[in-house]
Short mmCIF file of C-alpha atoms in Angstrom, two decimals:
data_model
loop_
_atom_site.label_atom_id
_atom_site.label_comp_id
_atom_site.label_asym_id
_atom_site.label_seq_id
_atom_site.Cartn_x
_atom_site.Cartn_y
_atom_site.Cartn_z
CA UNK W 18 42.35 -36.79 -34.34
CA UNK W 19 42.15 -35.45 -30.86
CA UNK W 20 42.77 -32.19 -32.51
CA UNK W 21 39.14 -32.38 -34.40
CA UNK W 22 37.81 -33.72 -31.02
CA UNK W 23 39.26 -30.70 -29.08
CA UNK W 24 38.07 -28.30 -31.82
CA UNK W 25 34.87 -29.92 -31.55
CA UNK W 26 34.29 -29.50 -28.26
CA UNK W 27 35.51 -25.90 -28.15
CA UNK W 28 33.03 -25.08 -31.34
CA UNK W 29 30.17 -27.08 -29.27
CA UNK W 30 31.02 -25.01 -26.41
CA UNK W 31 29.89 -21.53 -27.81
CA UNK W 32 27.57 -23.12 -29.97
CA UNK W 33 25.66 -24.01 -26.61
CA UNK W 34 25.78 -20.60 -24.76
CA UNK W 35 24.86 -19.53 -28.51
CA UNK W 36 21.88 -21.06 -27.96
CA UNK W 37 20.70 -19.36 -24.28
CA UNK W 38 18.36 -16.26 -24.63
CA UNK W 39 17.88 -13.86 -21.86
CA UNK W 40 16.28 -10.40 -20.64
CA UNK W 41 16.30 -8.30 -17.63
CA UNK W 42 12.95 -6.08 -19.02
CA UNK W 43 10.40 -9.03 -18.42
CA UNK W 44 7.23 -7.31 -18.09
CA UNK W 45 4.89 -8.79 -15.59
CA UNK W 46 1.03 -8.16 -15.39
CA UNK W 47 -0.81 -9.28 -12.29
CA UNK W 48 -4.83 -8.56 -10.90
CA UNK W 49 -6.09 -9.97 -7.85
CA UNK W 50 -9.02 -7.35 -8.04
CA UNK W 51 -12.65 -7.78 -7.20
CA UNK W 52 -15.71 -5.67 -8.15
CA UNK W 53 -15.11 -3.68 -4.90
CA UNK W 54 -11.56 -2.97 -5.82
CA UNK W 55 -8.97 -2.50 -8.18
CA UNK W 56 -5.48 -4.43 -7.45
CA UNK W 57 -3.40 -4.39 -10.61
CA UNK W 58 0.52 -4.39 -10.49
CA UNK W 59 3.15 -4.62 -13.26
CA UNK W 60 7.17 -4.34 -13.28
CA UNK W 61 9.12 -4.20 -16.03
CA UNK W 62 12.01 -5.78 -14.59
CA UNK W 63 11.84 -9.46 -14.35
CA UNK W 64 14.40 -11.38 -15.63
CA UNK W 65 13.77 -14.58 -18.10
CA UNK W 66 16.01 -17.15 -19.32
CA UNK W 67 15.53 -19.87 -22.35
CA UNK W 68 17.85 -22.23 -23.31
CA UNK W 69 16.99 -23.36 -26.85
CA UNK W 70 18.76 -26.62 -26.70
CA UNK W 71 16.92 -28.10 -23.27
CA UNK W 72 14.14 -26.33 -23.59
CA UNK W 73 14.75 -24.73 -20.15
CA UNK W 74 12.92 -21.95 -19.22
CA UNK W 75 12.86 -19.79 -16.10
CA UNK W 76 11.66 -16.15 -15.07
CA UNK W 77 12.38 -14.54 -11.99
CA UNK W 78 10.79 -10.98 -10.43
CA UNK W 79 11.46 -9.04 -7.79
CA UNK W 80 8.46 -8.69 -5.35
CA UNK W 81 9.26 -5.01 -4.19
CA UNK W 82 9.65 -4.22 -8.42
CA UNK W 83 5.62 -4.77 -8.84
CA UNK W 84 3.99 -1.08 -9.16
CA UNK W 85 0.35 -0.70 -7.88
CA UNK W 86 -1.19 3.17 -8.41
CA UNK W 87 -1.45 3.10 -4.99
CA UNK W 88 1.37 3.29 -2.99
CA UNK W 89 -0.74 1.99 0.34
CA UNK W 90 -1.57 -0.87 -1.94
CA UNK W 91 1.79 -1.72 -2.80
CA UNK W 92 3.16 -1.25 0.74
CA UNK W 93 0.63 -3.78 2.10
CA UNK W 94 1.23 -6.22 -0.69
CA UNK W 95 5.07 -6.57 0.05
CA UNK W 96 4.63 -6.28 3.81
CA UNK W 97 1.19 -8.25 5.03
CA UNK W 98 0.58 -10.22 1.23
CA UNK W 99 3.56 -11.73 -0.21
CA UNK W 100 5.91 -10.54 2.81
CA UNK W 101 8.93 -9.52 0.74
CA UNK W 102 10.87 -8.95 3.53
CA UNK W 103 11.06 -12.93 3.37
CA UNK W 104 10.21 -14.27 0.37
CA UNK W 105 12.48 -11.16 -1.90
CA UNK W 106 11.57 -13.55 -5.11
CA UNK W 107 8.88 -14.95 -6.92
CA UNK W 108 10.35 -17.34 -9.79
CA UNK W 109 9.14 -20.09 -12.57
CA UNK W 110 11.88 -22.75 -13.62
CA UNK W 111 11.02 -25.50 -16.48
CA UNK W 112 10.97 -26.09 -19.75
CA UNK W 113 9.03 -25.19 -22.59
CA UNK W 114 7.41 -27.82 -24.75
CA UNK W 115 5.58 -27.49 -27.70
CA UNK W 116 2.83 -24.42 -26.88
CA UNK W 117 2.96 -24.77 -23.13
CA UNK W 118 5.43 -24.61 -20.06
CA UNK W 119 5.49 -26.74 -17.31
CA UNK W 120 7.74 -26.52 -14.13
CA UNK W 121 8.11 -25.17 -10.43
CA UNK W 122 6.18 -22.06 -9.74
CA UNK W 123 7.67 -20.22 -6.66
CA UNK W 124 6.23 -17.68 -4.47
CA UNK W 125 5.98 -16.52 -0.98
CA UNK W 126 8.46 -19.55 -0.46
CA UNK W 127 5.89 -21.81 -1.77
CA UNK W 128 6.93 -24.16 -4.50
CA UNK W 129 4.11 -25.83 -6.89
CA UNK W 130 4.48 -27.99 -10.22
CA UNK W 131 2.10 -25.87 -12.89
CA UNK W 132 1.57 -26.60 -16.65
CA UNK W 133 0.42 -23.48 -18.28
CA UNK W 134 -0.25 -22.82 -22.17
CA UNK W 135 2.86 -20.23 -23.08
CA UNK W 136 3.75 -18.52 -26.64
CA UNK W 137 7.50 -18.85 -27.44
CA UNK W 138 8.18 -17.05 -30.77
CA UNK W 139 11.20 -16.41 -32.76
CA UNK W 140 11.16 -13.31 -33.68
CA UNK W 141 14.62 -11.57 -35.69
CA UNK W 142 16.72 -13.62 -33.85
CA UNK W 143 14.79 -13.00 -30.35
CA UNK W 144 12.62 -15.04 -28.31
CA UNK W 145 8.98 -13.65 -27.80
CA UNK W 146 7.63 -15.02 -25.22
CA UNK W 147 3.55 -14.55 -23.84
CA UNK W 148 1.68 -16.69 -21.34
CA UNK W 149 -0.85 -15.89 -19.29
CA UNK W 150 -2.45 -18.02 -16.70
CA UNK W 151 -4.29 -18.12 -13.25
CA UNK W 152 -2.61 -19.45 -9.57
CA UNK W 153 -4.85 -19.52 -6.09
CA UNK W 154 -3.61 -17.46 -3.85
CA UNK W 155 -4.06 -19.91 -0.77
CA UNK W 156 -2.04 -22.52 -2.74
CA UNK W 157 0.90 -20.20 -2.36
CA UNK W 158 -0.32 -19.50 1.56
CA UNK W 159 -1.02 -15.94 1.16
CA UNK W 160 -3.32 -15.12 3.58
CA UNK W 161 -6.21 -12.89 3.20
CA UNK W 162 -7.99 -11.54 6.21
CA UNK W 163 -12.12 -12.16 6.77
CA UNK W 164 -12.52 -7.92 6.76
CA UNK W 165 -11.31 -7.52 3.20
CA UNK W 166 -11.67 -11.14 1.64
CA UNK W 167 -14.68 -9.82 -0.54
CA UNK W 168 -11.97 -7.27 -1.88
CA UNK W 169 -9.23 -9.18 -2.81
CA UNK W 170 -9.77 -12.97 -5.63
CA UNK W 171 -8.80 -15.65 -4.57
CA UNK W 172 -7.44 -16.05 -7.89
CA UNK W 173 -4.91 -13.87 -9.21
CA UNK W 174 -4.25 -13.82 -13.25
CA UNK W 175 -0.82 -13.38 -13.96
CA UNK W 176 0.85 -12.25 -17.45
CA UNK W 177 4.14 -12.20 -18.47
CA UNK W 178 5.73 -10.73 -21.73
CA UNK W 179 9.30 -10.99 -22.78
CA UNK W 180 11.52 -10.49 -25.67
CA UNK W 181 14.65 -12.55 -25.11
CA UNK W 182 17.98 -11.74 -26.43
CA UNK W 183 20.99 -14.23 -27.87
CA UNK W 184 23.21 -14.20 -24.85
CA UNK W 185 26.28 -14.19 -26.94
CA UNK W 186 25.05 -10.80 -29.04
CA UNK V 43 51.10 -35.84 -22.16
CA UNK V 44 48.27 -38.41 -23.86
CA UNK V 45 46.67 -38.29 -20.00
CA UNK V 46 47.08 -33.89 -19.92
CA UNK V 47 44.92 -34.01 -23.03
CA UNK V 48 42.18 -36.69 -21.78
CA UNK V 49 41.92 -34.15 -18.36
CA UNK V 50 41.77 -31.16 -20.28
CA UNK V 51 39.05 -32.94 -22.69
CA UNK V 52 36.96 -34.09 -19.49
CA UNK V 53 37.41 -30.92 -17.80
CA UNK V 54 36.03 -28.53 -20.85
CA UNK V 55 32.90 -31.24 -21.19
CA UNK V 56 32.64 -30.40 -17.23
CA UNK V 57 32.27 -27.28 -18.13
CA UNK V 58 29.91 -27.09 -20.71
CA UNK V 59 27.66 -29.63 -18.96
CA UNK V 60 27.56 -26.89 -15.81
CA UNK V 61 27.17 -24.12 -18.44
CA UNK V 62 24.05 -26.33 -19.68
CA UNK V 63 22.56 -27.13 -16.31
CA UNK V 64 22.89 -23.50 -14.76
CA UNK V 65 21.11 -21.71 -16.98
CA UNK V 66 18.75 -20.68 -14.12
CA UNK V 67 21.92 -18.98 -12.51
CA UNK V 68 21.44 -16.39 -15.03
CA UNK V 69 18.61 -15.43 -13.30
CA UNK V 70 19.97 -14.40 -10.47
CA UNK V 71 23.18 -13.11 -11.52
CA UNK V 72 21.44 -9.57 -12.04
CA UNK V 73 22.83 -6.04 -11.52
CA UNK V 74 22.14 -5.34 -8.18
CA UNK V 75 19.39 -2.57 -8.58
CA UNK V 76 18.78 -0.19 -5.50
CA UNK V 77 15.71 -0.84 -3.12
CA UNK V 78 14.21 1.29 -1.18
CA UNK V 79 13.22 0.34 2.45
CA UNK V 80 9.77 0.71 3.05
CA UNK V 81 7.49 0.42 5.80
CA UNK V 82 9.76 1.51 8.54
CA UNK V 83 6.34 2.70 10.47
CA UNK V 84 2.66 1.61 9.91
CA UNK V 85 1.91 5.71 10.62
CA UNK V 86 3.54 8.93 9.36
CA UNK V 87 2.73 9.33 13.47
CA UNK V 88 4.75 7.05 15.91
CA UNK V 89 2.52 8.48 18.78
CA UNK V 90 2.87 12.31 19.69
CA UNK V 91 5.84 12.57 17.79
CA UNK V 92 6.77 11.71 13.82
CA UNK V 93 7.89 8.83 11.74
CA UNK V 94 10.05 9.26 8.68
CA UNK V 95 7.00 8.31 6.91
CA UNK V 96 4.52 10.24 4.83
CA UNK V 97 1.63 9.48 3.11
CA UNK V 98 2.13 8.61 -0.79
CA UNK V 99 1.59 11.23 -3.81
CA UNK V 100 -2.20 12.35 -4.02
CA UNK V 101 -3.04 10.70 -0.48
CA UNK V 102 -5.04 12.78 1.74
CA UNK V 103 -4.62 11.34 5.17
CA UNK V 104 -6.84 11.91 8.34
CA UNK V 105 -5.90 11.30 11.38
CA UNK V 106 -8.35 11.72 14.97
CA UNK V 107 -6.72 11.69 17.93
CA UNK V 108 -8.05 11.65 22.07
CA UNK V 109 -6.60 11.92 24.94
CA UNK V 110 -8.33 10.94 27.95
CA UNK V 111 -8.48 12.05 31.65
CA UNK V 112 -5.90 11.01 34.21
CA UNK V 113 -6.23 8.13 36.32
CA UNK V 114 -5.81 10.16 38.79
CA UNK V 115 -8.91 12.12 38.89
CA UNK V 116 -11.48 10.11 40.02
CA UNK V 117 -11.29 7.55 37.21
CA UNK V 118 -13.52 5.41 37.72
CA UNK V 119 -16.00 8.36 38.36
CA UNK V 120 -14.65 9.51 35.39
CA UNK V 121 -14.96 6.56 33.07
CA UNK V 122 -11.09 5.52 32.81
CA UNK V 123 -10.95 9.27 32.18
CA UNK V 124 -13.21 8.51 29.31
CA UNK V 125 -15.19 10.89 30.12
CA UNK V 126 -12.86 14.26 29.77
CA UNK V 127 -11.41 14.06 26.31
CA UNK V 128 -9.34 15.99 24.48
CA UNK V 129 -9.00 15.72 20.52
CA UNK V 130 -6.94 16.46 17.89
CA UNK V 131 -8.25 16.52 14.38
CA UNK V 132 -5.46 16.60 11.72
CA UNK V 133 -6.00 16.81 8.22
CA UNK V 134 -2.62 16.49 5.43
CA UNK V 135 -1.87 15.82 2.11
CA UNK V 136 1.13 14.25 0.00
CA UNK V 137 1.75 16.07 -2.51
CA UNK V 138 4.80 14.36 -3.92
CA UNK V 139 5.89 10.65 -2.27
CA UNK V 140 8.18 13.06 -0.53
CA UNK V 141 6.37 16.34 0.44
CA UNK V 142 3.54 16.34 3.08
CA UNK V 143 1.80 19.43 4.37
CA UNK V 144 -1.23 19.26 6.85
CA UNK V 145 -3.05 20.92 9.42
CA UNK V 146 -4.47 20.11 12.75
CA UNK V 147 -6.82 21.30 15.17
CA UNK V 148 -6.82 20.60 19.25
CA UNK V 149 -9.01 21.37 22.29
CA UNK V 150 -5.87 21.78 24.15
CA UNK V 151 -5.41 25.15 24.62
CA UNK V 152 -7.43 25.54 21.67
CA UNK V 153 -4.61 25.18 19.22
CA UNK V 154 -4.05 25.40 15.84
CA UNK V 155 -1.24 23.75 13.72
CA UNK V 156 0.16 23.34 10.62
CA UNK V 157 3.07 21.33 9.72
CA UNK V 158 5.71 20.57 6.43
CA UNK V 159 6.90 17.11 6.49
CA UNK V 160 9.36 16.16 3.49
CA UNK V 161 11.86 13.16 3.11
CA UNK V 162 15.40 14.59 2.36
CA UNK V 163 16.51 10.55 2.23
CA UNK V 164 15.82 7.49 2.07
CA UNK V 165 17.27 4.28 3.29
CA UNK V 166 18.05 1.75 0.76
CA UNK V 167 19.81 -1.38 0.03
CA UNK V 168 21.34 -3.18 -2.78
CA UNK V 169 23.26 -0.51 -5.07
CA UNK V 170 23.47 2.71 -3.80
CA UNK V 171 23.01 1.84 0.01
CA UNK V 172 22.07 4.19 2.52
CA UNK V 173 21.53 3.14 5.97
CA UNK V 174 18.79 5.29 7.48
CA UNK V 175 16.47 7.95 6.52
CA UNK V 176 16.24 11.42 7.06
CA UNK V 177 12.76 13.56 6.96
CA UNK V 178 13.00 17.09 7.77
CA UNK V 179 9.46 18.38 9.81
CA UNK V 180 8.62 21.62 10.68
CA UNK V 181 5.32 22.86 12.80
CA UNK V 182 4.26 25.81 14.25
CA UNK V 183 1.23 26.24 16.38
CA UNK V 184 -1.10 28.55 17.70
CA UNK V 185 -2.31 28.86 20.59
CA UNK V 186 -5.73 30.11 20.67
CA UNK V 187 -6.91 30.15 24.09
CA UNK V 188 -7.80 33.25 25.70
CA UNK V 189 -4.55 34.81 28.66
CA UNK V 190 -6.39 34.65 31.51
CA UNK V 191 -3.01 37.16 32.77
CA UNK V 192 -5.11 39.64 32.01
CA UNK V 193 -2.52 41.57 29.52
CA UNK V 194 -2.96 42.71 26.47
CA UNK V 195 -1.48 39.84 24.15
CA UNK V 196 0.02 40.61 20.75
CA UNK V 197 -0.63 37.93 18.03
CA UNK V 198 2.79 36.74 17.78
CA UNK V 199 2.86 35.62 21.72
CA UNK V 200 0.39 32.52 20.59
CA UNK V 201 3.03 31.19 18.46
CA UNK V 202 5.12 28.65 18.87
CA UNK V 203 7.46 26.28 16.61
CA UNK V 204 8.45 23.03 16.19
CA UNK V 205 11.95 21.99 13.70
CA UNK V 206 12.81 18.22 13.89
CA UNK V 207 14.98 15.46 11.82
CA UNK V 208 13.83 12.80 11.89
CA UNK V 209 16.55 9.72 11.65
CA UNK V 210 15.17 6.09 11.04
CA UNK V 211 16.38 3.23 10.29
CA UNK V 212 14.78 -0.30 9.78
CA UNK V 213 16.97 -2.90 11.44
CA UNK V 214 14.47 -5.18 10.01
CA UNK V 215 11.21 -6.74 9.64
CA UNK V 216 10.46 -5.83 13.08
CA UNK V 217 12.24 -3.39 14.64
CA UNK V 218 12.51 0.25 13.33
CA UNK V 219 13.88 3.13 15.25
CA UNK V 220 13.88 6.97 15.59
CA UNK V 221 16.21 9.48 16.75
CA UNK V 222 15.14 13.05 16.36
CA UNK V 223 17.25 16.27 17.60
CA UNK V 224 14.18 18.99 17.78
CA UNK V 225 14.38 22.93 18.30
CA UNK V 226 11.49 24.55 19.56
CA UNK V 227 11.08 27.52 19.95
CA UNK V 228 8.67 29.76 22.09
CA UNK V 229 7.27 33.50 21.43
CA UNK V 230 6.39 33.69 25.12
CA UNK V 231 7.20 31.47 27.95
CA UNK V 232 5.55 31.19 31.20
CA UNK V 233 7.89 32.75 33.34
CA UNK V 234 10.94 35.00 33.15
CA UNK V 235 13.69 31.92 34.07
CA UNK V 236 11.81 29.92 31.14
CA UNK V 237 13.97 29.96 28.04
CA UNK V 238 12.58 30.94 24.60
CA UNK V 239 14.90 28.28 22.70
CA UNK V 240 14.44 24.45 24.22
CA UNK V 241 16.06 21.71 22.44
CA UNK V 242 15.05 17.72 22.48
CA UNK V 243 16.07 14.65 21.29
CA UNK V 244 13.00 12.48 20.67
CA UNK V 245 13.51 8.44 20.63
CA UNK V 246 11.19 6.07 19.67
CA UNK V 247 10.77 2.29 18.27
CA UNK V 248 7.88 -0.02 16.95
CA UNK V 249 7.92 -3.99 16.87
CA UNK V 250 5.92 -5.74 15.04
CA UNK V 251 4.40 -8.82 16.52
CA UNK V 252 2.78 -9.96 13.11
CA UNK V 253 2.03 -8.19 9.93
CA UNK V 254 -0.65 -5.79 11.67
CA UNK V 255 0.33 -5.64 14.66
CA UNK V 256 3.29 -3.63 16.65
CA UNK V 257 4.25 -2.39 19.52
CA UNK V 258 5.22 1.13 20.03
CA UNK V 259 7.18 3.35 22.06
CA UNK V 260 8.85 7.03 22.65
CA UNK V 261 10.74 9.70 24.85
CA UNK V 262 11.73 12.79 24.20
CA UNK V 263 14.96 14.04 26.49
CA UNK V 264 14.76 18.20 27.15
CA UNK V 265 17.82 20.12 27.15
CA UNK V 266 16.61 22.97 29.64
CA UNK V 267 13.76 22.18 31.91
CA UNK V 268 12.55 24.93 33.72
CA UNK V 269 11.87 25.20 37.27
CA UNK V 270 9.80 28.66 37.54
CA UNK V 271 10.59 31.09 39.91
CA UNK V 272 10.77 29.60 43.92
CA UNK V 273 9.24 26.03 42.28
CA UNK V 274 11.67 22.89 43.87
CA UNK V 275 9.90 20.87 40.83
CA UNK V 276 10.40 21.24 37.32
CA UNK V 277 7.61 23.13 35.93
CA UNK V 278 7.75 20.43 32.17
CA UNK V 279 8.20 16.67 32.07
CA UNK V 280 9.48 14.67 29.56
CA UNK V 281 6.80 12.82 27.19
CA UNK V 282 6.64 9.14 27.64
CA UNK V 283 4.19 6.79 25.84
CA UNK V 284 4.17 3.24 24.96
CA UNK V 285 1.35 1.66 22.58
CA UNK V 286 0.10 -0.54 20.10
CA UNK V 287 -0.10 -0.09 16.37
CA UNK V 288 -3.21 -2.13 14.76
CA UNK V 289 -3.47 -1.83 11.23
CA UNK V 290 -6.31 -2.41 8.82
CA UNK V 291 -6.31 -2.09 5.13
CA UNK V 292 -6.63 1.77 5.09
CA UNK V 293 -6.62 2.36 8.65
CA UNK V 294 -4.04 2.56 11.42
CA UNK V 295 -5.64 2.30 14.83
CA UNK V 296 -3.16 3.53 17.33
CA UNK V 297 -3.65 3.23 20.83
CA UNK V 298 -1.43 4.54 23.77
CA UNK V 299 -0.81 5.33 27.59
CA UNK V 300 1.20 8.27 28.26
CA UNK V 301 2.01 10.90 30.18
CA UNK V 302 1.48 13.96 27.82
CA UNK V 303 -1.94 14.81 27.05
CA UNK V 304 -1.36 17.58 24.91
CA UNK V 305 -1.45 16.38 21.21
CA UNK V 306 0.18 19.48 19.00
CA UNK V 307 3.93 20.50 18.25
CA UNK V 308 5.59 21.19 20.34
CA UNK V 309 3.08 21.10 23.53
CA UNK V 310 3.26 17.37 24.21
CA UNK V 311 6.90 17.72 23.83
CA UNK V 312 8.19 20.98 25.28
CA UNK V 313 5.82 21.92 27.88
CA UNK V 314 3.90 18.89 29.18
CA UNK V 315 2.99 19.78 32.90
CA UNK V 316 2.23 16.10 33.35
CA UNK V 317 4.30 13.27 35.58
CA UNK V 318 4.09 9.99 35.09
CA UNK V 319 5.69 9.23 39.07
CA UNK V 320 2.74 11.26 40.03
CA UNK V 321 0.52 8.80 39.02
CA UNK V 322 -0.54 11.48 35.97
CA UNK V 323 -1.30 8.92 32.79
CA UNK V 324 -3.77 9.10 30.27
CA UNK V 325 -5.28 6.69 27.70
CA UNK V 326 -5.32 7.27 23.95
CA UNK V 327 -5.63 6.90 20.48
CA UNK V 328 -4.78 8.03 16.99
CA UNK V 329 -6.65 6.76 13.83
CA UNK V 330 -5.66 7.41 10.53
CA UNK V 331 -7.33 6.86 7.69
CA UNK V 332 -6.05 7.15 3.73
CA UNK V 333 -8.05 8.41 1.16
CA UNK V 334 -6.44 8.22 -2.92
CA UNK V 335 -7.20 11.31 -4.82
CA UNK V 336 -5.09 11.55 -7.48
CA UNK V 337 -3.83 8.07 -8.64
#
C-alpha cells in the first residue's frame, strides 16, 4: 500500500514540473511615443513562466535589454526614466484565467494589481502566449519633465509575445 | 521504520508543494547575461579633457564651448569677463558605437583640431565582468596664429599632439571616475630648456546629484614643467576646473570655473600660462547637442 502511495507521489512529482512551461526569448514591444517623437523599444530576452496546473503566470525583463534606435534614447530611458540602476527589473506575476491575466505588475519598484485580456495557446506542445495592453506611466512614478512632456504619452502600450517550452523537454 | 517512511512521504509532498509555489523562481534563475555599464559621463567631454564616452553609431554631436575673461582683469568692467570670450566650436561623428572622429575650431591661438576617439573596452557586469573602461584618444592641433618671432616658420612647427587612455570606471549611480596617462608632444616649444615630449596624468570625477544633474571635476598632473630660461616661476600650470553637468533631453549644458582658458588638445593641458593662486580663473561652458542621422 504505501508502496502505490510512494509511487504515486513520485509519478505526481514529475507529472507537476511536467506541467511548467518556460522561455528566456520573450519578446517585448513597448511605445510611449507622441506625434513629436518616436519612442519604441523591444528585447527579445524576457523570460516567462506558466504553470499549467495553477494557472500561474509570470514574465520578467531586463530594463537595460529594451533596444531603442537611438542609443541617446535608450541611455536616458534606463538612467532618468525607469532608473535601472535601481529598479534592474520590470516583472508580471499571476495567473491566467480563461482569455485574460490578472496579477502584480512591477516596475520602477512600483507594484500594481492589473487585469489585462491575454492569448494563451497550445500550440505542438508549446504555450503561445500574446497580450497586449496599456499602463500610465505616473502610476508606476516615472517622472516626465514639463520641457519634453508633449514628447513622451502618458500612456505607454506594452506587448508581449512568447512561445513557452515544456520544462521537462 | 513505519515513522522513516511517513517523514520521507511528508518530506517529498514538501517538496513538490515548494516546486508548485516557486514557479516564479524560474524567472529569475536566468543565465547571467553580460551588461554593459553605461552612462559613466553625461558628455563624451568631462570639461577640457575626455570621458570614455562617445556619441552612439550615426550621431553627429556638436559641441560650443567659451571661455571667459579672468576675474582678474577688471571684471566687473569686463562683464564677469563676459565680455572677452574665447570659443571653441567642435563638430564629430560616431561612426560605429565605438569609433568617433571630429574636428574643432578655437580663437585661441587660432587653432585647429582634429581628434580619433575609439573605445578599446568596456566595463561590464554580470558574465564576462570587466571593471573599467578603456578609450584610446588621439588629437593633434594646429596652431594657426601668426609668430610674431619674426622667423620664418615651417608648417610642421604649428603642430602639436595629443595621445591619451582614458580609464573609467563607474563606482555607481553617482560617482564615475577618470584616470588618463597623456603624451603630448610638441613640434616647437617656447624656449630651448622646454622639452618637446611632456607627459600627464589627467584625473577627473562627476556626481550626480539627481538624474540631470552632476557635479564635475578635473586635474591634470605634468611630468616636466618648464621654467624658461632665468624665469623663478614655472612658465605652464596645471589645469584645474570644477563644474556642473545639466542635462536636457538632447543637450548637455556644461558649465565650469577654471584656470585654463585654452580649449584644444593639448593647450589647456600642456601649456596653460594661467594660475589659479594668482587669482587667474575664468568662467565657462560647453554645450553639446546630438543630432541622429543614420538610425
Amino acid at each position: 500500500m504505501k508502496n502505490i502511495i510512494l509511487t504515486a507521489l513520485l509519478f505526481s512529482s514529475t507529472f507537476v514540473s511536467a506541467q511548467q512551461y518556460l522561455t528566456r526569448e520573450a519578446r517585448l514591444d513597448f511605445d510611449a511615443g507622441s506625434p513629436l517623437e518616436d519612442i519604441e523599444a523591444f528585447t527579445e530576452s524576457g523570460s516567462a513562466v506558466y504553470d499549467a496546473n495553477t494557472g500561474k503566470i509570470g514574465v520578467q525583463v531586463l530594463m537595460t535589454s529594451f533596444q531603442f534606435k537611438r542609443a541617446l534614447m535608450q541611455e536616458h530611458f534606463n538612467e532618468n526614466y525607469v532608473e535601472s540602476e535601481k529598479y534592474p527589473k520590470a516583472s508580471f506575476k499571476g495567473t491566467y484565467n480563461e482569455g485574460s491575466v490578472a496579477g502584480g505588475l512591477t516596475i520602477h519598484g512600483i507594484t500594481k494589481e492589473i487585469t489585462v485580456p491575454a492569448r494563451l495557446d497550445q500550440e505542438e506542445g508549446n504555450y503561445v502566449l500574446v497580450t497586449s495592453f496599456d499602463i500610465t506611466l505616473a502610476d508606476y512614478e516615472v517622472k516626465i519633465p514639463s520641457a519634453v512632456a508633449n514628447k513622451i504619452s502618458k500612456t505607454a502600450s506594452i506587448q508581449v509575445q512568447a512561445t513557452l517550452k515544456n520544462t521537462s523537454r | 521504520m513505519r515513522r522513516l517512511r511517513y517523514i520521507f512521504i511528508l518530506t517529498l509532498s514538501a517538496l513538490i508543494a515548494t516546486a508548485q509555489e516557486d514557479i516564479f523562481d524560474l524567472l529569475d534563475e536566468e543565465t547571467e547575461s553580460t551588461q554593459y555599464t553605461y552612462a559613466a559621463f553625461k558628455g563624451t567631454k568631462l570639461l577640457n579633457g575626455q570621458t570614455n564616452e562617445t556619441p552612439g553609431k550615426g550621431v553627429l554631436q556638436y559641441i560650443i564651448s567659451h571661455r571667459f575673461g579672468s576675474f582678474t582683469d577688471e571684471y566687473l568692467y569686463n562683464f564677469f569677463g563676459l565680455d572677452n570670450a574665447h570659443i571653441r566650436m567642435q563638430l564629430d561623428y560616431g561612426f560605429t558605437d565605438r569609433l568617433n572622429v571630429g574636428i574643432g575650431r578655437s580663437s585661441v591661438l587660432k587653432t585647429s583640431d582634429a581628434f580619433v576617439k575609439y573605445r578599446a573596452l568596456r566595463q561590464k557586469s554580470g558574465a564576462n565582468a570587466f571593471p573599467f573602461s578603456i578609450t584610446l584618444y588621439s588629437a593633434f592641433n594646429y596652431r594657426g596664429a601668426r609668430y610674431t618671432d619674426g622667423i620664418d616658420h615651417y608648417m610642421s612647427d604649428r603642430l602639436s599632439y595629443h595621445n591619451q587612455a582614458v580609464f573609467a570606471r563607474k563606482f555607481n549611480e553617482n560617482l564615475s571616475l577618470i584616470l588618463a596617462p597623456s603624451i603630448v608632444h610638441w613640434n616647437l616649444v617656447p624656449g630651448p630648456e622646454d622639452p618637446n615630449d611632456t607627459y600627464h596624468l589627467f584625473i577627473g570625477g562627476r556626481y550626480k546629484l539627481n538624474n540631470r544633474i552632476a557635479l564635475t571635476s578635473e586635474y591634470a598632473f605634468s611630468s616636466n614643467h618648464s621654467y624658461g630660461s632665468g624665469a623663478t616661476e614655472e612658465r605652464f600650470h596645471n589645469p584645474l576646473s570644477v563644474g556642473v553637468d545639466i542635462e536636457t533631453g538632447g543637450h548637455v549644458f556644461q558649465f565650469h570655473l577654471s584656470n585654463t582658458r585654452a580649449m584644444s588638445d593639448p593647450l589647456w593641458m600642456a601649456q596653460n600660462p594661467y594660475s589659479a593662486a594668482n587669482g587667474s580663473l575664468f568662467l565657462g561652458f560647453n554645450i553639446s547637442r546630438v543630432f541622429t542621422v543614420k538610425q
